[in-house]
């Protein structure tokens, strides 16, 4: 840090102008539940998050239902998401098979494992 540059100025030049907050509860939070949450309850949860003002919601993941049965309804979730202006719904995909399922389901925003 330069001694001639005030700390506030340094922070302003190094921080991004905006950040995107992505709510991952419908995917990350529900995937660890001991019993699957019903699809209608998931859709209601997602709707309430959107109504609360969240603009980016990771709704599900296209993972193997064999390994993560709680997310075995990803296609149904994306087929029935509440359409709300300004809200982007994304899916997490772990591999090419998941990517292909997501694309076939009309998912427009995809997060990938890196």
XYZ file of N, CA and C in Angstrom:
342
model
N 0.852 -1.177 0.000
C 0.000 0.000 0.000
C 0.890 1.229 0.000
N 0.584 2.138 -0.850
C 1.337 3.378 -0.942
C 1.002 4.266 0.244
N 2.032 4.863 0.827
C 1.793 5.763 1.958
C 1.140 7.059 1.517
N 1.228 7.369 0.237
C 0.648 8.620 -0.238
C -0.830 8.479 -0.597
N -1.319 7.265 -0.700
C -2.712 7.044 -1.073
C -3.533 6.748 0.177
N -4.567 7.554 0.448
C -5.404 7.294 1.629
C -6.047 5.914 1.552
N -6.231 5.296 2.700
C -6.796 3.952 2.771
C -8.169 3.878 2.099
N -9.036 4.877 2.319
C -10.366 4.873 1.719
C -10.271 4.847 0.199
N -9.330 5.581 -0.350
C -9.153 5.621 -1.799
C -8.686 4.266 -2.313
N -7.793 3.612 -1.583
C -7.297 2.299 -1.978
C -8.437 1.281 -1.997
N -9.279 1.313 -0.982
C -10.411 0.398 -0.917
C -11.348 0.641 -2.089
N -11.614 1.887 -2.407
C -12.511 2.209 -3.515
C -11.968 1.716 -4.846
N -10.664 1.700 -5.006
C -10.101 1.288 -6.288
C -9.923 -0.224 -6.398
N -9.948 -0.943 -5.291
C -9.726 -2.388 -5.354
C -11.002 -3.214 -5.210
N -12.058 -2.629 -4.716
C -13.307 -3.369 -4.552
C -14.160 -3.258 -5.808
N -14.906 -4.305 -6.122
C -15.793 -4.216 -7.285
C -16.901 -3.199 -7.032
N -17.431 -2.661 -8.103
C -18.521 -1.678 -7.987
C -19.825 -2.351 -7.561
N -20.010 -3.596 -7.954
C -21.221 -4.329 -7.588
C -20.859 -5.766 -7.220
N -21.745 -6.391 -6.497
C -21.616 -7.818 -6.206
C -22.958 -8.478 -6.508
N -22.914 -9.755 -6.823
C -24.142 -10.505 -7.062
C -24.283 -11.519 -5.937
N -25.387 -11.443 -5.242
C -25.685 -12.395 -4.183
C -26.578 -13.477 -4.787
N -26.134 -14.720 -4.684
C -26.908 -15.844 -5.211
C -27.400 -16.678 -4.032
N -28.703 -16.771 -3.904
C -29.306 -17.588 -2.852
C -29.239 -19.051 -3.286
N -28.586 -19.883 -2.484
C -28.416 -21.296 -2.835
C -29.198 -22.236 -1.914
N -30.021 -21.697 -1.053
C -30.777 -22.519 -0.110
C -31.617 -23.615 -0.732
N -32.342 -23.330 -1.832
C -33.151 -24.404 -2.416
C -32.323 -25.587 -2.914
N -31.080 -25.345 -3.235
C -30.211 -26.431 -3.689
C -29.313 -26.907 -2.553
N -28.483 -26.044 -2.044
C -27.498 -26.445 -1.045
C -28.145 -26.787 0.294
N -29.108 -26.012 0.692
C -29.750 -26.255 1.976
C -30.598 -27.507 2.002
N -31.331 -27.739 0.914
C -32.257 -28.877 0.901
C -31.606 -30.195 0.526
N -30.433 -30.154 -0.095
C -29.802 -31.411 -0.516
C -29.330 -32.251 0.665
N -29.185 -31.643 1.816
C -28.689 -32.364 2.986
C -29.789 -32.786 3.958
N -31.032 -32.501 3.610
C -32.131 -32.908 4.478
C -32.215 -34.434 4.508
N -32.484 -35.018 5.677
C -32.534 -36.480 5.762
C -33.675 -37.081 4.938
N -34.763 -36.361 4.794
C -35.899 -36.804 3.984
C -36.119 -35.776 2.878
N -36.445 -36.234 1.681
C -36.695 -35.277 0.598
C -37.849 -34.333 0.916
N -37.684 -33.085 0.518
C -38.745 -32.085 0.626
C -39.580 -32.208 -0.648
N -40.887 -32.138 -0.526
C -41.750 -32.309 -1.698
C -41.498 -31.198 -2.718
N -41.728 -31.526 -3.969
C -41.547 -30.546 -5.040
C -42.432 -29.317 -4.827
N -43.720 -29.469 -4.485
C -44.533 -28.271 -4.240
C -43.983 -27.387 -3.117
N -43.439 -28.002 -2.061
C -42.862 -27.206 -0.979
C -41.599 -26.483 -1.444
N -40.787 -27.135 -2.260
C -39.598 -26.476 -2.811
C -40.001 -25.284 -3.666
N -41.009 -25.478 -4.512
C -41.455 -24.387 -5.377
C -42.007 -23.226 -4.560
N -42.722 -23.522 -3.488
C -43.228 -22.467 -2.610
C -42.068 -21.729 -1.949
N -41.073 -22.461 -1.483
C -39.874 -21.867 -0.882
C -39.194 -20.924 -1.876
N -39.013 -21.386 -3.098
C -38.371 -20.570 -4.130
C -39.216 -19.334 -4.428
N -40.524 -19.500 -4.507
C -41.417 -18.366 -4.755
C -41.285 -17.327 -3.650
N -41.253 -17.768 -2.404
C -41.138 -16.838 -1.271
C -39.795 -16.106 -1.291
N -38.728 -16.799 -1.697
C -37.426 -16.135 -1.813
C -37.480 -15.042 -2.874
N -38.119 -15.337 -4.000
C -38.254 -14.338 -5.065
C -39.114 -13.169 -4.591
N -40.201 -13.458 -3.907
C -41.072 -12.400 -3.391
C -40.370 -11.543 -2.349
N -39.391 -12.121 -1.663
C -38.616 -11.370 -0.666
C -37.620 -10.418 -1.321
N -37.481 -10.517 -2.645
C -36.613 -9.587 -3.356
C -35.308 -10.165 -3.859
N -35.083 -11.450 -3.656
C -33.848 -12.052 -4.160
C -33.914 -12.147 -5.678
N -32.842 -11.768 -6.339
C -32.825 -11.701 -7.800
C -32.105 -12.870 -8.460
N -31.285 -13.605 -7.711
C -30.525 -14.735 -8.252
C -30.709 -15.916 -7.303
N -31.387 -16.942 -7.775
C -31.709 -18.090 -6.932
C -31.245 -19.370 -7.623
N -30.377 -20.112 -6.936
C -29.961 -21.420 -7.442
C -31.029 -22.417 -7.002
N -31.886 -22.800 -7.953
C -33.098 -23.542 -7.623
C -32.879 -25.029 -7.386
N -31.890 -25.615 -8.056
C -31.653 -27.049 -7.896
C -30.318 -27.408 -8.528
N -30.052 -28.693 -8.593
C -28.834 -29.192 -9.221
C -29.174 -30.442 -10.014
N -28.551 -30.563 -11.162
C -28.760 -31.729 -12.014
C -27.685 -32.767 -11.705
N -27.837 -33.356 -10.530
C -26.935 -34.405 -10.058
C -27.655 -35.744 -10.179
N -26.937 -36.809 -9.946
C -27.543 -38.135 -10.018
C -28.556 -38.311 -8.888
N -29.811 -38.617 -9.229
C -30.802 -38.878 -8.178
C -30.411 -40.068 -7.301
N -29.586 -40.945 -7.843
C -29.100 -42.087 -7.064
C -28.231 -41.604 -5.901
N -27.405 -40.585 -6.147
C -26.480 -40.095 -5.128
C -27.069 -38.973 -4.286
N -27.959 -38.175 -4.878
C -28.589 -37.068 -4.145
C -30.093 -37.115 -4.432
N -30.811 -38.035 -3.784
C -32.236 -38.188 -4.088
C -33.062 -36.936 -3.783
N -32.585 -36.108 -2.869
C -33.316 -34.895 -2.514
C -33.444 -33.937 -3.699
N -32.568 -34.073 -4.695
C -32.606 -33.185 -5.859
C -33.035 -33.926 -7.122
N -33.665 -35.061 -6.958
C -34.089 -35.858 -8.098
C -35.210 -35.241 -8.915
N -35.768 -34.145 -8.431
C -36.876 -33.489 -9.130
C -36.452 -32.217 -9.860
N -35.185 -32.100 -10.208
C -34.682 -30.863 -10.824
C -35.462 -30.486 -12.078
N -35.754 -31.462 -12.938
C -36.512 -31.156 -14.157
C -37.883 -30.575 -13.816
N -38.547 -31.174 -12.851
C -39.878 -30.698 -12.459
C -39.803 -29.310 -11.826
N -38.770 -29.075 -11.036
C -38.590 -27.748 -10.439
C -38.487 -26.698 -11.540
N -37.603 -26.915 -12.509
C -37.411 -25.905 -13.553
C -38.615 -25.783 -14.481
N -39.400 -26.832 -14.622
C -40.604 -26.755 -15.451
C -41.703 -25.943 -14.781
N -41.609 -25.753 -13.461
C -42.695 -25.111 -12.718
C -42.270 -23.899 -11.899
N -41.102 -23.357 -12.166
C -40.640 -22.194 -11.401
C -41.586 -21.011 -11.575
N -41.795 -20.257 -10.498
C -42.629 -19.061 -10.630
C -41.909 -18.030 -11.504
N -42.595 -17.529 -12.506
C -41.984 -16.516 -13.364
C -42.184 -15.155 -12.719
N -41.082 -14.558 -12.331
C -41.130 -13.255 -11.688
C -40.117 -12.360 -12.379
N -40.565 -11.202 -12.811
C -39.697 -10.272 -13.536
C -38.446 -9.959 -12.728
N -37.308 -10.013 -13.393
C -36.049 -9.641 -12.760
C -35.392 -10.720 -11.926
N -35.981 -11.908 -11.866
C -35.409 -12.999 -11.072
C -34.778 -14.015 -12.023
N -33.517 -14.353 -11.758
C -32.805 -15.356 -12.552
C -32.660 -16.618 -11.719
N -33.074 -17.733 -12.287
C -32.959 -19.024 -11.621
C -31.818 -19.797 -12.262
N -30.955 -20.359 -11.429
C -29.822 -21.124 -11.952
C -29.843 -22.537 -11.391
N -29.016 -23.373 -12.025
C -28.838 -24.755 -11.578
C -27.350 -25.036 -11.489
N -26.979 -25.840 -10.532
C -25.605 -26.310 -10.416
C -25.497 -27.618 -11.185
N -24.456 -27.735 -12.020
C -24.239 -28.983 -12.761
C -22.826 -29.484 -12.488
N -22.683 -30.772 -12.151
C -21.371 -31.307 -11.808
C -20.606 -31.901 -12.984
N -21.323 -32.155 -14.086
C -20.677 -32.872 -15.188
C -21.472 -32.653 -16.473
N -20.991 -33.240 -17.567
C -21.634 -33.044 -18.866
C -23.049 -33.617 -18.894
N -23.264 -34.754 -18.264
C -24.614 -35.328 -18.233
C -25.581 -34.373 -17.535
N -25.152 -33.801 -16.416
C -25.979 -32.823 -15.716
C -26.222 -31.585 -16.560
N -25.191 -31.145 -17.281
C -25.319 -29.990 -18.168
C -26.362 -30.264 -19.249
N -26.287 -31.434 -19.847
C -27.239 -31.791 -20.904
C -28.668 -31.847 -20.368
N -28.846 -32.383 -19.180
C -30.181 -32.410 -18.564
C -30.684 -31.001 -18.296
N -29.796 -30.139 -17.810
C -30.183 -28.757 -17.517
C -30.600 -28.026 -18.790
N -29.805 -28.153 -19.831
C -30.129 -27.494 -21.100
C -31.456 -28.027 -21.643
N -31.654 -29.336 -21.583
C -32.906 -29.930 -22.060
C -34.105 -29.450 -21.247
N -33.863 -29.030 -20.014
C -34.932 -28.535 -19.144
C -35.154 -27.039 -19.289
N -34.396 -26.406 -20.170
C -34.579 -24.978 -20.408
C -33.875 -24.063 -19.429
N -32.940 -24.592 -18.668
C -32.204 -23.763 -17.709
C -31.357 -22.749 -18.474
N -31.465 -21.482 -18.079
C -30.744 -20.415 -18.778
C -29.493 -19.955 -18.044
N -29.385 -20.257 -16.763
C -28.230 -19.841 -15.960
C -27.675 -21.087 -15.277
N -26.406 -21.375 -15.530
C -25.797 -22.609 -15.037
C -24.527 -22.299 -14.262
N -24.417 -22.897 -13.081
C -23.187 -22.841 -12.294
C -22.512 -24.198 -12.444
N -21.198 -24.188 -12.579
C -20.470 -25.440 -12.773
C -19.471 -25.653 -11.648
N -19.149 -26.914 -11.391
C -18.072 -27.253 -10.458
C -16.762 -26.905 -11.145
N -15.815 -26.382 -10.396
C -14.481 -26.142 -10.966
C -13.437 -26.827 -10.127
